Amino acid sequence: MKSLLITSVKVILPGNEYHQQTVDVFIDKGKIAQIGNTIKVADKNVETIDGTGKILSPGFFDLHANFGEPGLETKEDIRTGTAAAAAGGFTAVAVMPNTEPAIQSRSEVALVVNAAKGNIVDIHPIGAISKKREGKEMAELYDMKQNGAVAFSDGNRSVQQAGLMSRALLYAKGFEGLIFSHAEDESMAGGNKMNEGTMSTYLGMKGIPNLAESLMVSRDLYLAEYTEAPIHFASISTPEAVDLIKKAKAKGLRVTCDVAAHQLVFTDEDIIGFDSNYKVSPPLRTKADAKALIKGLKDGIIDAVVSQHTPQEIEFKNVEFHIAKNGIIGLQTVLPLLIRAGLTEEQIVHSLAVRPRQILGIAIPQIKAGAMANLVLFDPAKSWNFDEKTNKSKSKNSPLFGQTLKGAVELVINNNQIIKND
C-alpha cells in the first residue's frame, strides 16, 4: 500500500499511550512507522490526510454479520460483504452460519476462511451448534474450532432443547470454545412478527413479548452456571435480559452479550407504515426498551454493538409486512446509529473495536510505532448519503437507505491494504 501520513488526528484506544491525544501518524509498508507531533516526511510520494476533527482507532470488529456464502450468494457473497464492512469501518467480521449448507463442519469453515484470504477485512466463521441448525444433534464443534471457527451459534435460530444447549456448553468449554445464544422461546414467540405491546394491538398484529427473550436468557444462564461454561448472548433486545445478565455478572458467571445497533435507535413505533425494512429478529421494541439498552451499554452490562447485517433480496422485502423476511443491512450504518444514540467517541471504540475482540480472545490492534496498521479513521461530525452510489452490499434492505447520515468512515487500513471512502 502507499505510504500515508495522517496529521492532527485524535487517537481513541483506552489504555494506549496516545489515548485522547492529537498526534501525527505515519504509516509505511503496512506498519505504523512513527507517531508524534508534527512529523515531517521527505518523500513527496507520501499521501497526507488532514485528521483535524477526526478519530483514529483500531479497526472495528463485528461479532454478528450474515453473508450468503456458501449457497446464498444472491443475498451477499464474501466479496460484497467485506466491501460493505470496510466501508463501515470494520477490519474484521464474524460471520454467522446462516448459509446453505450451514457452516456446520470443517469443510464449510475452511471454505469461508480460504475464500476470505488476502482481503482487507479478516473473516472469522462462527460454526453451527447443531447439524443443519435444526437444534437436534450437536455438530462437530471441535473440528470446526481446529479449522478456524471462533465461536458457535445456530444463527437466527434459538436452541430450544435445554439438553442440547447444556451439552454444547459443556463440550465447548473443554477446548475453550464459546457458545452464542440467540435467546427466544419459540413457544412464547409463536411465530409472530413484531413486538407485543400498544403498537401491535393498534396495527392488529400478534406480538412477540419481551418474556420470549428473558425466559431463554434465564434458562441459558442457569445452564451456563451448571456447566461452569462461558456464554455469549447475541443481539439482546429487552431490559429484562439486561437485568438478568447484570445479576449473572455480579455472581461471577462468565457471561457477555451484544446488542444490534438498530435496536438502540428504531422502535416498534417505526412500523406504523408497515415498512418491512423495520422487520427484524428480535423485533424492534418500545422507546423505553431502547433507552434501557442504551443505558445497559453505557453502564458496561452490554459488552458490544453489532451490525446484525442481514441482506435480503428485494422479493423477500417488497411484500406485505407479515410475510416479509427479517433483516436489515447494517455494516455501513452502525457508526451513524451509535452517534444518533448518543454514545461518546470512547464508548463507540470500546463497543466496536475493543470488547468484541476481548470476547473472542483476539488481540486488540495496537496504535504504536512498529505495529501492523489495523485502523479506522472516522469523522463523527461529517454527513454522507446512504444510497445506490455509496451502498456496497448486494442488497438494500435498510430503512436508512436514501437518507443523509451523520458519522462517516473515511478510511480503513489492514493487511497492508487501504480503502478510502470518497
Tab-separated table of C-alpha atoms in Angstrom:
chain	number	residue	atom	x	y	z
A	1	MET	CA	0.000	0.000	0.000
A	2	LYS	CA	1.015	3.634	-0.488
A	3	SER	CA	2.708	5.402	2.432
A	4	LEU	CA	0.330	7.626	4.348
A	5	LEU	CA	0.651	10.492	6.816
A	6	ILE	CA	-2.377	11.360	8.921
A	7	THR	CA	-1.911	14.715	10.629
A	8	SER	CA	-3.533	16.217	13.737
A	9	VAL	CA	-5.742	13.195	14.422
A	10	LYS	CA	-7.240	12.245	17.785
A	11	VAL	CA	-6.367	8.722	18.911
A	12	ILE	CA	-9.000	6.762	20.817
A	13	LEU	CA	-7.869	3.498	22.404
A	14	PRO	CA	-8.301	3.194	26.190
A	15	GLY	CA	-5.047	2.154	27.851
A	16	ASN	CA	-2.954	3.226	24.881
A	17	GLU	CA	-0.073	5.685	25.321
A	18	TYR	CA	-1.687	8.121	22.884
A	19	HIS	CA	-5.292	7.750	24.041
A	20	GLN	CA	-7.178	11.058	23.735
A	21	GLN	CA	-4.089	12.752	22.283
A	22	THR	CA	-3.896	14.631	18.976
A	23	VAL	CA	-0.886	13.404	17.000
A	24	ASP	CA	0.514	12.726	13.543
A	25	VAL	CA	0.670	9.091	12.425
A	26	PHE	CA	2.946	7.926	9.617
A	27	ILE	CA	2.116	4.571	8.034
A	28	ASP	CA	4.628	2.889	5.751
A	29	LYS	CA	4.584	-0.619	4.224
A	30	GLY	CA	1.512	-1.542	6.216
A	31	LYS	CA	3.050	-0.620	9.565
A	32	ILE	CA	2.804	2.341	11.885
A	33	ALA	CA	6.275	3.752	11.302
A	34	GLN	CA	6.057	6.809	13.532
A	35	ILE	CA	3.704	8.609	15.917
A	36	GLY	CA	4.337	12.066	17.299
A	37	ASN	CA	3.824	15.776	16.980
A	38	THR	CA	4.469	17.435	13.612
A	39	ILE	CA	6.008	14.539	11.727
A	40	LYS	CA	7.957	15.595	8.632
A	41	VAL	CA	8.309	13.152	5.732
A	42	ALA	CA	10.731	13.999	2.926
A	43	ASP	CA	9.228	11.594	0.368
A	44	LYS	CA	6.918	13.582	-1.927
A	45	ASN	CA	5.021	10.401	-2.834
A	46	VAL	CA	3.592	10.107	0.685
A	47	GLU	CA	-0.112	10.908	0.752
A	48	THR	CA	-1.135	13.302	3.520
A	49	ILE	CA	-4.588	13.323	5.106
A	50	ASP	CA	-5.723	16.085	7.424
A	51	GLY	CA	-7.093	14.376	10.525
A	52	THR	CA	-8.414	17.516	12.210
A	53	GLY	CA	-11.671	16.709	13.987
A	54	LYS	CA	-11.349	13.029	13.129
A	55	ILE	CA	-10.808	9.895	15.223
A	56	LEU	CA	-8.205	7.179	14.701
A	57	SER	CA	-8.843	3.865	16.437
A	58	PRO	CA	-8.296	0.145	15.890
A	59	GLY	CA	-10.449	-1.186	13.066
A	60	PHE	CA	-13.962	-2.144	14.150
A	61	PHE	CA	-14.841	-5.816	14.730
A	62	ASP	CA	-18.375	-7.048	14.027
A	63	LEU	CA	-19.466	-10.041	16.108
A	64	HIS	CA	-22.594	-10.697	14.062
A	65	ALA	CA	-22.940	-10.453	10.299
A	66	ASN	CA	-24.726	-12.669	7.793
A	67	PHE	CA	-23.085	-13.293	4.425
A	68	GLY	CA	-24.716	-15.699	1.999
A	69	GLU	CA	-21.642	-17.659	1.004
A	70	PRO	CA	-21.871	-20.619	0.652
A	71	GLY	CA	-25.185	-21.192	-1.088
A	72	LEU	CA	-26.970	-17.858	-0.702
A	73	GLU	CA	-24.655	-15.623	-2.699
A	74	THR	CA	-27.593	-13.747	-4.244
A	75	LYS	CA	-28.062	-12.105	-0.844
A	76	GLU	CA	-24.377	-11.381	-0.202
A	77	ASP	CA	-21.080	-13.008	-1.015
A	78	ILE	CA	-17.771	-12.582	0.772
A	79	ARG	CA	-16.526	-10.016	-1.761
A	80	THR	CA	-19.509	-7.673	-1.428
A	81	GLY	CA	-19.904	-8.339	2.294
A	82	THR	CA	-16.330	-7.378	3.036
A	83	ALA	CA	-16.667	-4.295	0.817
A	84	ALA	CA	-19.647	-3.187	2.927
A	85	ALA	CA	-17.727	-3.993	6.103
A	86	ALA	CA	-14.705	-1.933	5.077
A	87	ALA	CA	-16.948	0.985	4.104
A	88	GLY	CA	-18.440	0.822	7.601
A	89	GLY	CA	-15.061	0.858	9.359
A	90	PHE	CA	-14.783	-2.878	10.058
A	91	THR	CA	-11.479	-4.652	9.551
A	92	ALA	CA	-12.813	-7.938	10.932
A	93	VAL	CA	-16.190	-9.662	10.818
A	94	ALA	CA	-17.537	-12.806	12.480
A	95	VAL	CA	-19.992	-14.428	10.077
A	96	MET	CA	-22.978	-16.444	11.240
A	97	PRO	CA	-23.686	-19.966	9.922
A	98	ASN	CA	-26.988	-18.966	8.248
A	99	THR	CA	-25.929	-20.377	4.886
A	100	GLU	CA	-26.901	-23.324	2.682
A	101	PRO	CA	-25.328	-25.616	3.673
A	102	ALA	CA	-24.858	-24.176	7.133
A	103	ILE	CA	-21.321	-23.618	8.394
A	104	GLN	CA	-21.507	-26.894	10.309
A	105	SER	CA	-18.280	-28.790	9.619
A	106	ARG	CA	-14.605	-28.285	8.883
A	107	SER	CA	-15.405	-28.143	5.147
A	108	GLU	CA	-17.629	-25.071	5.331
A	109	VAL	CA	-15.310	-23.358	7.813
A	110	ALA	CA	-12.323	-23.969	5.542
A	111	LEU	CA	-14.282	-22.723	2.515
A	112	VAL	CA	-15.057	-19.404	4.199
A	113	VAL	CA	-11.530	-18.992	5.566
A	114	ASN	CA	-9.941	-19.708	2.188
A	115	ALA	CA	-12.366	-17.504	0.256
A	116	ALA	CA	-11.504	-14.557	2.509
A	117	LYS	CA	-7.719	-14.874	2.278
A	118	GLY	CA	-5.893	-11.739	1.213
A	119	ASN	CA	-8.840	-9.486	1.981
A	120	ILE	CA	-8.513	-6.178	3.803
A	121	VAL	CA	-11.264	-7.464	6.124
A	122	ASP	CA	-10.485	-10.526	8.247
A	123	ILE	CA	-13.331	-13.054	8.222
A	124	HIS	CA	-13.942	-15.280	11.251
A	125	PRO	CA	-16.525	-18.073	10.776
A	126	ILE	CA	-18.963	-18.924	13.547
A	127	GLY	CA	-19.854	-22.615	13.345
A	128	ALA	CA	-23.306	-24.065	13.894
A	129	ILE	CA	-24.113	-25.583	17.280
A	130	SER	CA	-26.354	-28.238	15.734
A	131	LYS	CA	-26.348	-30.053	12.411
A	132	LYS	CA	-28.308	-28.113	9.776
A	133	ARG	CA	-29.116	-25.679	12.623
A	134	GLU	CA	-32.085	-27.919	13.423
A	135	GLY	CA	-31.468	-28.000	17.171
A	136	LYS	CA	-31.473	-31.794	17.332
A	137	GLU	CA	-27.935	-33.162	17.057
A	138	MET	CA	-24.720	-31.386	18.007
A	139	ALA	CA	-22.389	-30.522	15.148
A	140	GLU	CA	-18.640	-31.248	15.131
A	141	LEU	CA	-17.642	-28.270	17.229
A	142	TYR	CA	-14.044	-29.259	17.908
A	143	ASP	CA	-13.275	-29.941	14.246
A	144	MET	CA	-14.631	-26.515	13.330
A	145	LYS	CA	-12.598	-24.864	16.067
A	146	GLN	CA	-9.432	-26.532	14.771
A	147	ASN	CA	-10.109	-25.156	11.298
A	148	GLY	CA	-10.823	-21.563	12.275
A	149	ALA	CA	-14.279	-21.238	13.850
A	150	VAL	CA	-14.145	-18.588	16.595
A	151	ALA	CA	-17.461	-19.455	18.276
A	152	PHE	CA	-20.645	-21.476	17.820
A	153	SER	CA	-24.237	-20.431	17.221
A	154	ASP	CA	-27.315	-21.623	15.402
A	155	GLY	CA	-27.537	-18.109	13.999
A	156	ASN	CA	-31.078	-16.786	13.776
A	157	ARG	CA	-32.457	-19.979	15.304
A	158	SER	CA	-32.655	-20.496	19.035
A	159	VAL	CA	-31.654	-23.842	20.542
A	160	GLN	CA	-34.936	-24.948	22.083
A	161	GLN	CA	-33.696	-28.186	23.683
A	162	ALA	CA	-32.125	-27.431	27.056
A	163	GLY	CA	-30.262	-30.750	26.996
A	164	LEU	CA	-28.568	-29.935	23.685
A	165	MET	CA	-27.583	-26.464	24.849
A	166	SER	CA	-26.204	-27.899	28.102
A	167	ARG	CA	-24.119	-30.485	26.232
A	168	ALA	CA	-22.834	-27.862	23.799
A	169	LEU	CA	-21.766	-25.557	26.640
A	170	LEU	CA	-20.013	-28.401	28.460
A	171	TYR	CA	-18.296	-29.765	25.348
A	172	ALA	CA	-17.149	-26.367	24.059
A	173	LYS	CA	-15.736	-25.488	27.470
A	174	GLY	CA	-13.321	-28.421	27.124
A	175	PHE	CA	-11.443	-26.733	24.284
A	176	GLU	CA	-12.109	-23.086	25.244
A	177	GLY	CA	-14.924	-22.705	22.730
A	178	LEU	CA	-17.638	-20.090	23.123
A	179	ILE	CA	-21.360	-20.651	22.626
A	180	PHE	CA	-23.529	-17.802	21.306
A	181	SER	CA	-27.161	-17.920	22.380
A	182	HIS	CA	-29.948	-16.482	20.239
A	183	ALA	CA	-32.411	-16.137	23.079
A	184	GLU	CA	-36.011	-16.697	22.031
A	185	ASP	CA	-38.509	-19.166	23.408
A	186	GLU	CA	-40.391	-20.256	20.289
A	187	SER	CA	-43.459	-21.341	22.229
A	188	MET	CA	-43.782	-17.800	23.576
A	189	ALA	CA	-42.815	-16.057	20.332
A	190	GLY	CA	-45.403	-18.091	18.475
A	191	GLY	CA	-44.068	-17.221	15.030
A	192	ASN	CA	-45.367	-13.671	15.433
A	193	LYS	CA	-43.994	-10.700	13.527
A	194	MET	CA	-43.387	-7.704	15.826
A	195	ASN	CA	-43.089	-6.654	19.450
A	196	GLU	CA	-46.094	-7.313	21.666
A	197	GLY	CA	-47.459	-4.047	23.003
A	198	THR	CA	-49.545	-0.997	22.229
A	199	MET	CA	-48.346	-0.781	18.629
A	200	SER	CA	-49.030	-4.440	17.816
A	201	THR	CA	-52.555	-4.012	19.183
A	202	TYR	CA	-53.033	-0.792	17.201
A	203	LEU	CA	-51.780	-2.397	13.980
A	204	GLY	CA	-53.720	-5.600	14.518
A	205	MET	CA	-50.675	-7.891	14.515
A	206	LYS	CA	-49.859	-10.618	17.001
A	207	GLY	CA	-46.788	-9.713	19.016
A	208	ILE	CA	-43.690	-11.313	20.483
A	209	PRO	CA	-43.454	-10.480	24.207
A	210	ASN	CA	-40.259	-9.499	25.992
A	211	LEU	CA	-40.796	-12.656	28.013
A	212	ALA	CA	-39.892	-14.800	24.988
A	213	GLU	CA	-36.353	-13.447	25.261
A	214	SER	CA	-35.961	-13.231	29.025
A	215	LEU	CA	-37.194	-16.806	29.549
A	216	MET	CA	-34.465	-18.138	27.269
A	217	VAL	CA	-31.808	-15.852	28.754
A	218	SER	CA	-32.757	-17.131	32.197
A	219	ARG	CA	-32.623	-20.773	31.060
A	220	ASP	CA	-29.239	-20.420	29.381
A	221	LEU	CA	-27.779	-18.574	32.355
A	222	TYR	CA	-28.826	-21.479	34.573
A	223	LEU	CA	-27.199	-23.895	32.124
A	224	ALA	CA	-24.006	-21.832	31.961
A	225	GLU	CA	-23.842	-21.756	35.746
A	226	TYR	CA	-24.475	-25.504	35.973
A	227	THR	CA	-21.784	-26.353	33.410
A	228	GLU	CA	-19.424	-23.585	34.603
A	229	ALA	CA	-19.056	-22.573	30.974
A	230	PRO	CA	-18.804	-19.163	29.290
A	231	ILE	CA	-21.775	-17.965	27.234
A	232	HIS	CA	-22.468	-15.023	24.973
A	233	PHE	CA	-25.954	-13.669	24.256
A	234	ALA	CA	-26.321	-12.334	20.721
A	235	SER	CA	-28.481	-9.316	19.898
A	236	ILE	CA	-30.441	-8.932	23.116
A	237	SER	CA	-33.355	-6.507	22.910
A	238	THR	CA	-35.048	-6.200	26.303
A	239	PRO	CA	-34.362	-4.547	29.671
A	240	GLU	CA	-35.316	-7.827	31.358
A	241	ALA	CA	-32.412	-9.541	29.580
A	242	VAL	CA	-30.074	-6.716	30.596
A	243	ASP	CA	-31.118	-7.116	34.233
A	244	LEU	CA	-30.655	-10.894	34.182
A	245	ILE	CA	-27.199	-10.570	32.643
A	246	LYS	CA	-26.247	-7.847	35.125
A	247	LYS	CA	-27.121	-10.132	38.034
A	248	ALA	CA	-25.272	-13.062	36.436
A	249	LYS	CA	-22.135	-10.961	36.008
A	250	ALA	CA	-22.383	-9.890	39.653
A	251	LYS	CA	-22.463	-13.590	40.630
A	252	GLY	CA	-19.261	-14.172	38.711
A	253	LEU	CA	-20.665	-16.044	35.714
A	254	ARG	CA	-18.628	-15.780	32.518
A	255	VAL	CA	-21.343	-14.095	30.507
A	256	THR	CA	-21.161	-11.451	27.793
A	257	CYS	CA	-23.725	-10.003	25.410
A	258	ASP	CA	-24.187	-7.674	22.494
A	259	VAL	CA	-26.919	-5.517	21.000
A	260	ALA	CA	-27.679	-4.684	17.381
A	261	ALA	CA	-27.161	-1.006	16.554
A	262	HIS	CA	-30.673	-0.646	15.137
A	263	GLN	CA	-32.221	-1.733	18.463
A	264	LEU	CA	-30.793	1.418	20.068
A	265	VAL	CA	-32.490	3.822	17.658
A	266	PHE	CA	-35.531	2.269	15.989
A	267	THR	CA	-38.660	1.182	17.889
A	268	ASP	CA	-41.925	-0.602	17.194
A	269	GLU	CA	-43.496	2.805	16.515
A	270	ASP	CA	-41.496	2.932	13.273
A	271	ILE	CA	-43.555	0.005	11.980
A	272	ILE	CA	-46.700	2.152	11.753
A	273	GLY	CA	-46.232	2.444	7.987
A	274	PHE	CA	-45.724	-1.334	7.613
A	275	ASP	CA	-42.253	-0.800	6.119
A	276	SER	CA	-40.806	-4.318	6.047
A	277	ASN	CA	-37.280	-2.894	6.354
A	278	TYR	CA	-38.086	-2.486	10.050
A	279	LYS	CA	-38.862	-6.189	10.401
A	280	VAL	CA	-36.023	-7.826	12.332
A	281	SER	CA	-35.394	-10.624	14.815
A	282	PRO	CA	-35.557	-9.983	17.712
A	283	PRO	CA	-38.263	-7.434	16.897
A	284	LEU	CA	-37.904	-3.720	17.484
A	285	ARG	CA	-39.139	-2.989	20.983
A	286	THR	CA	-40.525	0.154	22.666
A	287	LYS	CA	-38.862	3.526	23.285
A	288	ALA	CA	-38.463	2.588	26.953
A	289	ASP	CA	-36.745	-0.644	25.953
A	290	ALA	CA	-34.357	1.188	23.612
A	291	LYS	CA	-33.447	3.639	26.388
A	292	ALA	CA	-32.753	0.724	28.738
A	293	LEU	CA	-30.485	-0.873	26.129
A	294	ILE	CA	-28.515	2.359	25.705
A	295	LYS	CA	-28.159	2.630	29.478
A	296	GLY	CA	-27.035	-1.000	29.676
A	297	LEU	CA	-24.422	-0.315	27.039
A	298	LYS	CA	-23.122	2.812	28.736
A	299	ASP	CA	-23.064	1.023	32.111
A	300	GLY	CA	-20.956	-1.796	30.669
A	301	ILE	CA	-23.559	-4.538	31.117
A	302	ILE	CA	-23.940	-4.855	27.353
A	303	ASP	CA	-20.436	-5.528	26.097
A	304	ALA	CA	-20.553	-4.836	22.386
A	305	VAL	CA	-22.576	-3.478	19.488
A	306	VAL	CA	-23.095	-5.499	16.304
A	307	SER	CA	-24.433	-4.752	12.854
A	308	GLN	CA	-26.580	-7.908	12.618
A	309	HIS	CA	-26.118	-7.336	8.888
A	310	THR	CA	-28.817	-9.435	7.198
A	311	PRO	CA	-29.148	-8.826	3.462
A	312	GLN	CA	-32.319	-9.942	1.688
A	313	GLU	CA	-33.263	-9.911	-1.981
A	314	ILE	CA	-35.971	-7.424	-2.942
A	315	GLU	CA	-38.568	-10.174	-3.457
A	316	PHE	CA	-38.304	-11.049	0.239
A	317	LYS	CA	-38.768	-7.466	1.437
A	318	ASN	CA	-41.020	-5.766	-1.098
A	319	VAL	CA	-44.028	-7.709	0.168
A	320	GLU	CA	-46.625	-7.436	2.940
A	321	PHE	CA	-45.057	-6.985	6.368
A	322	HIS	CA	-46.312	-10.249	7.836
A	323	ILE	CA	-44.721	-12.397	5.095
A	324	ALA	CA	-41.504	-10.388	4.645
A	325	LYS	CA	-38.194	-11.888	5.775
A	326	ASN	CA	-36.398	-10.484	8.810
A	327	GLY	CA	-33.304	-8.366	8.496
A	328	ILE	CA	-31.545	-5.056	7.919
A	329	ILE	CA	-28.261	-4.460	6.144
A	330	GLY	CA	-26.203	-2.734	8.807
A	331	LEU	CA	-22.454	-2.846	8.240
A	332	GLN	CA	-22.261	0.671	6.796
A	333	THR	CA	-24.689	2.292	9.232
A	334	VAL	CA	-23.513	1.141	12.674
A	335	LEU	CA	-21.405	4.252	13.295
A	336	PRO	CA	-24.168	6.749	12.378
A	337	LEU	CA	-26.655	4.873	14.549
A	338	LEU	CA	-24.347	4.925	17.573
A	339	ILE	CA	-23.788	8.645	17.116
A	340	ARG	CA	-27.555	9.117	16.873
A	341	ALA	CA	-27.968	7.053	20.065
A	342	GLY	CA	-25.693	9.486	21.916
A	343	LEU	CA	-22.614	7.350	22.520
A	344	THR	CA	-19.309	9.109	23.076
A	345	GLU	CA	-16.275	8.508	20.869
A	346	GLU	CA	-14.702	6.351	23.572
A	347	GLN	CA	-17.886	4.312	24.047
A	348	ILE	CA	-18.078	3.728	20.293
A	349	VAL	CA	-14.499	2.468	20.095
A	350	HIS	CA	-14.919	0.327	23.213
A	351	SER	CA	-18.078	-1.379	21.934
A	352	LEU	CA	-16.989	-1.761	18.298
A	353	ALA	CA	-13.228	-2.310	18.420
A	354	VAL	CA	-12.148	-3.391	21.900
A	355	ARG	CA	-14.785	-5.578	23.571
A	356	PRO	CA	-15.684	-7.697	20.521
A	357	ARG	CA	-12.073	-8.861	20.258
A	358	GLN	CA	-11.818	-9.443	24.007
A	359	ILE	CA	-14.950	-11.612	23.907
A	360	LEU	CA	-13.367	-13.868	21.285
A	361	GLY	CA	-9.865	-13.752	22.792
A	362	ILE	CA	-8.434	-11.948	19.768
A	363	ALA	CA	-5.594	-9.463	20.247
A	364	ILE	CA	-6.552	-5.793	20.071
A	365	PRO	CA	-4.580	-3.970	17.357
A	366	GLN	CA	-2.134	-1.531	18.886
A	367	ILE	CA	-1.507	2.059	17.908
A	368	LYS	CA	2.229	2.365	18.405
A	369	ALA	CA	5.380	2.567	16.331
A	370	GLY	CA	6.275	-0.776	14.788
A	371	ALA	CA	2.780	-2.271	14.997
A	372	MET	CA	0.956	-3.500	11.920
A	373	ALA	CA	-1.644	-0.933	10.934
A	374	ASN	CA	-5.170	-2.163	11.653
A	375	LEU	CA	-7.011	1.142	11.825
A	376	VAL	CA	-10.150	3.077	11.067
A	377	LEU	CA	-10.292	6.839	10.560
A	378	PHE	CA	-13.740	8.326	11.071
A	379	ASP	CA	-15.327	11.752	11.327
A	380	PRO	CA	-18.210	11.801	13.837
A	381	ALA	CA	-19.497	15.147	12.521
A	382	LYS	CA	-19.369	14.504	8.779
A	383	SER	CA	-22.564	13.735	6.863
A	384	TRP	CA	-22.916	11.395	3.884
A	385	ASN	CA	-25.665	9.921	1.749
A	386	PHE	CA	-26.514	6.224	2.008
A	387	ASP	CA	-27.757	5.450	-1.490
A	388	GLU	CA	-27.163	3.434	-4.647
A	389	LYS	CA	-23.766	5.065	-5.123
A	390	THR	CA	-22.380	4.502	-1.615
A	391	ASN	CA	-24.032	1.168	-0.762
A	392	LYS	CA	-21.533	-1.686	-1.143
A	393	SER	CA	-23.906	-4.535	-0.304
A	394	LYS	CA	-25.739	-6.601	-2.897
A	395	SER	CA	-28.932	-5.795	-1.032
A	396	LYS	CA	-30.505	-2.546	0.105
A	397	ASN	CA	-32.993	-3.626	2.765
A	398	SER	CA	-32.441	-0.777	5.203
A	399	PRO	CA	-34.870	1.880	6.460
A	400	LEU	CA	-31.911	4.270	6.241
A	401	PHE	CA	-31.470	3.785	2.507
A	402	GLY	CA	-31.725	7.114	0.692
A	403	GLN	CA	-31.069	9.163	3.847
A	404	THR	CA	-28.292	11.546	4.865
A	405	LEU	CA	-26.424	10.151	7.861
A	406	LYS	CA	-24.073	11.761	10.364
A	407	GLY	CA	-20.842	9.929	11.139
A	408	ALA	CA	-18.572	8.981	8.249
A	409	VAL	CA	-15.820	6.397	7.930
A	410	GLU	CA	-13.028	7.974	5.876
A	411	LEU	CA	-10.648	5.039	5.539
A	412	VAL	CA	-9.648	1.642	6.867
A	413	ILE	CA	-6.196	0.069	6.865
A	414	ASN	CA	-5.441	-3.614	7.431
A	415	ASN	CA	-3.295	-6.382	5.968
A	416	ASN	CA	-1.106	-3.845	4.179
A	417	GLN	CA	-4.146	-2.526	2.289
A	418	ILE	CA	-6.123	0.666	2.432
A	419	ILE	CA	-9.662	1.566	1.373
A	420	LYS	CA	-10.850	5.163	1.294
A	421	ASN	CA	-14.472	6.306	1.181
A	422	ASP	CA	-14.679	9.172	-1.292
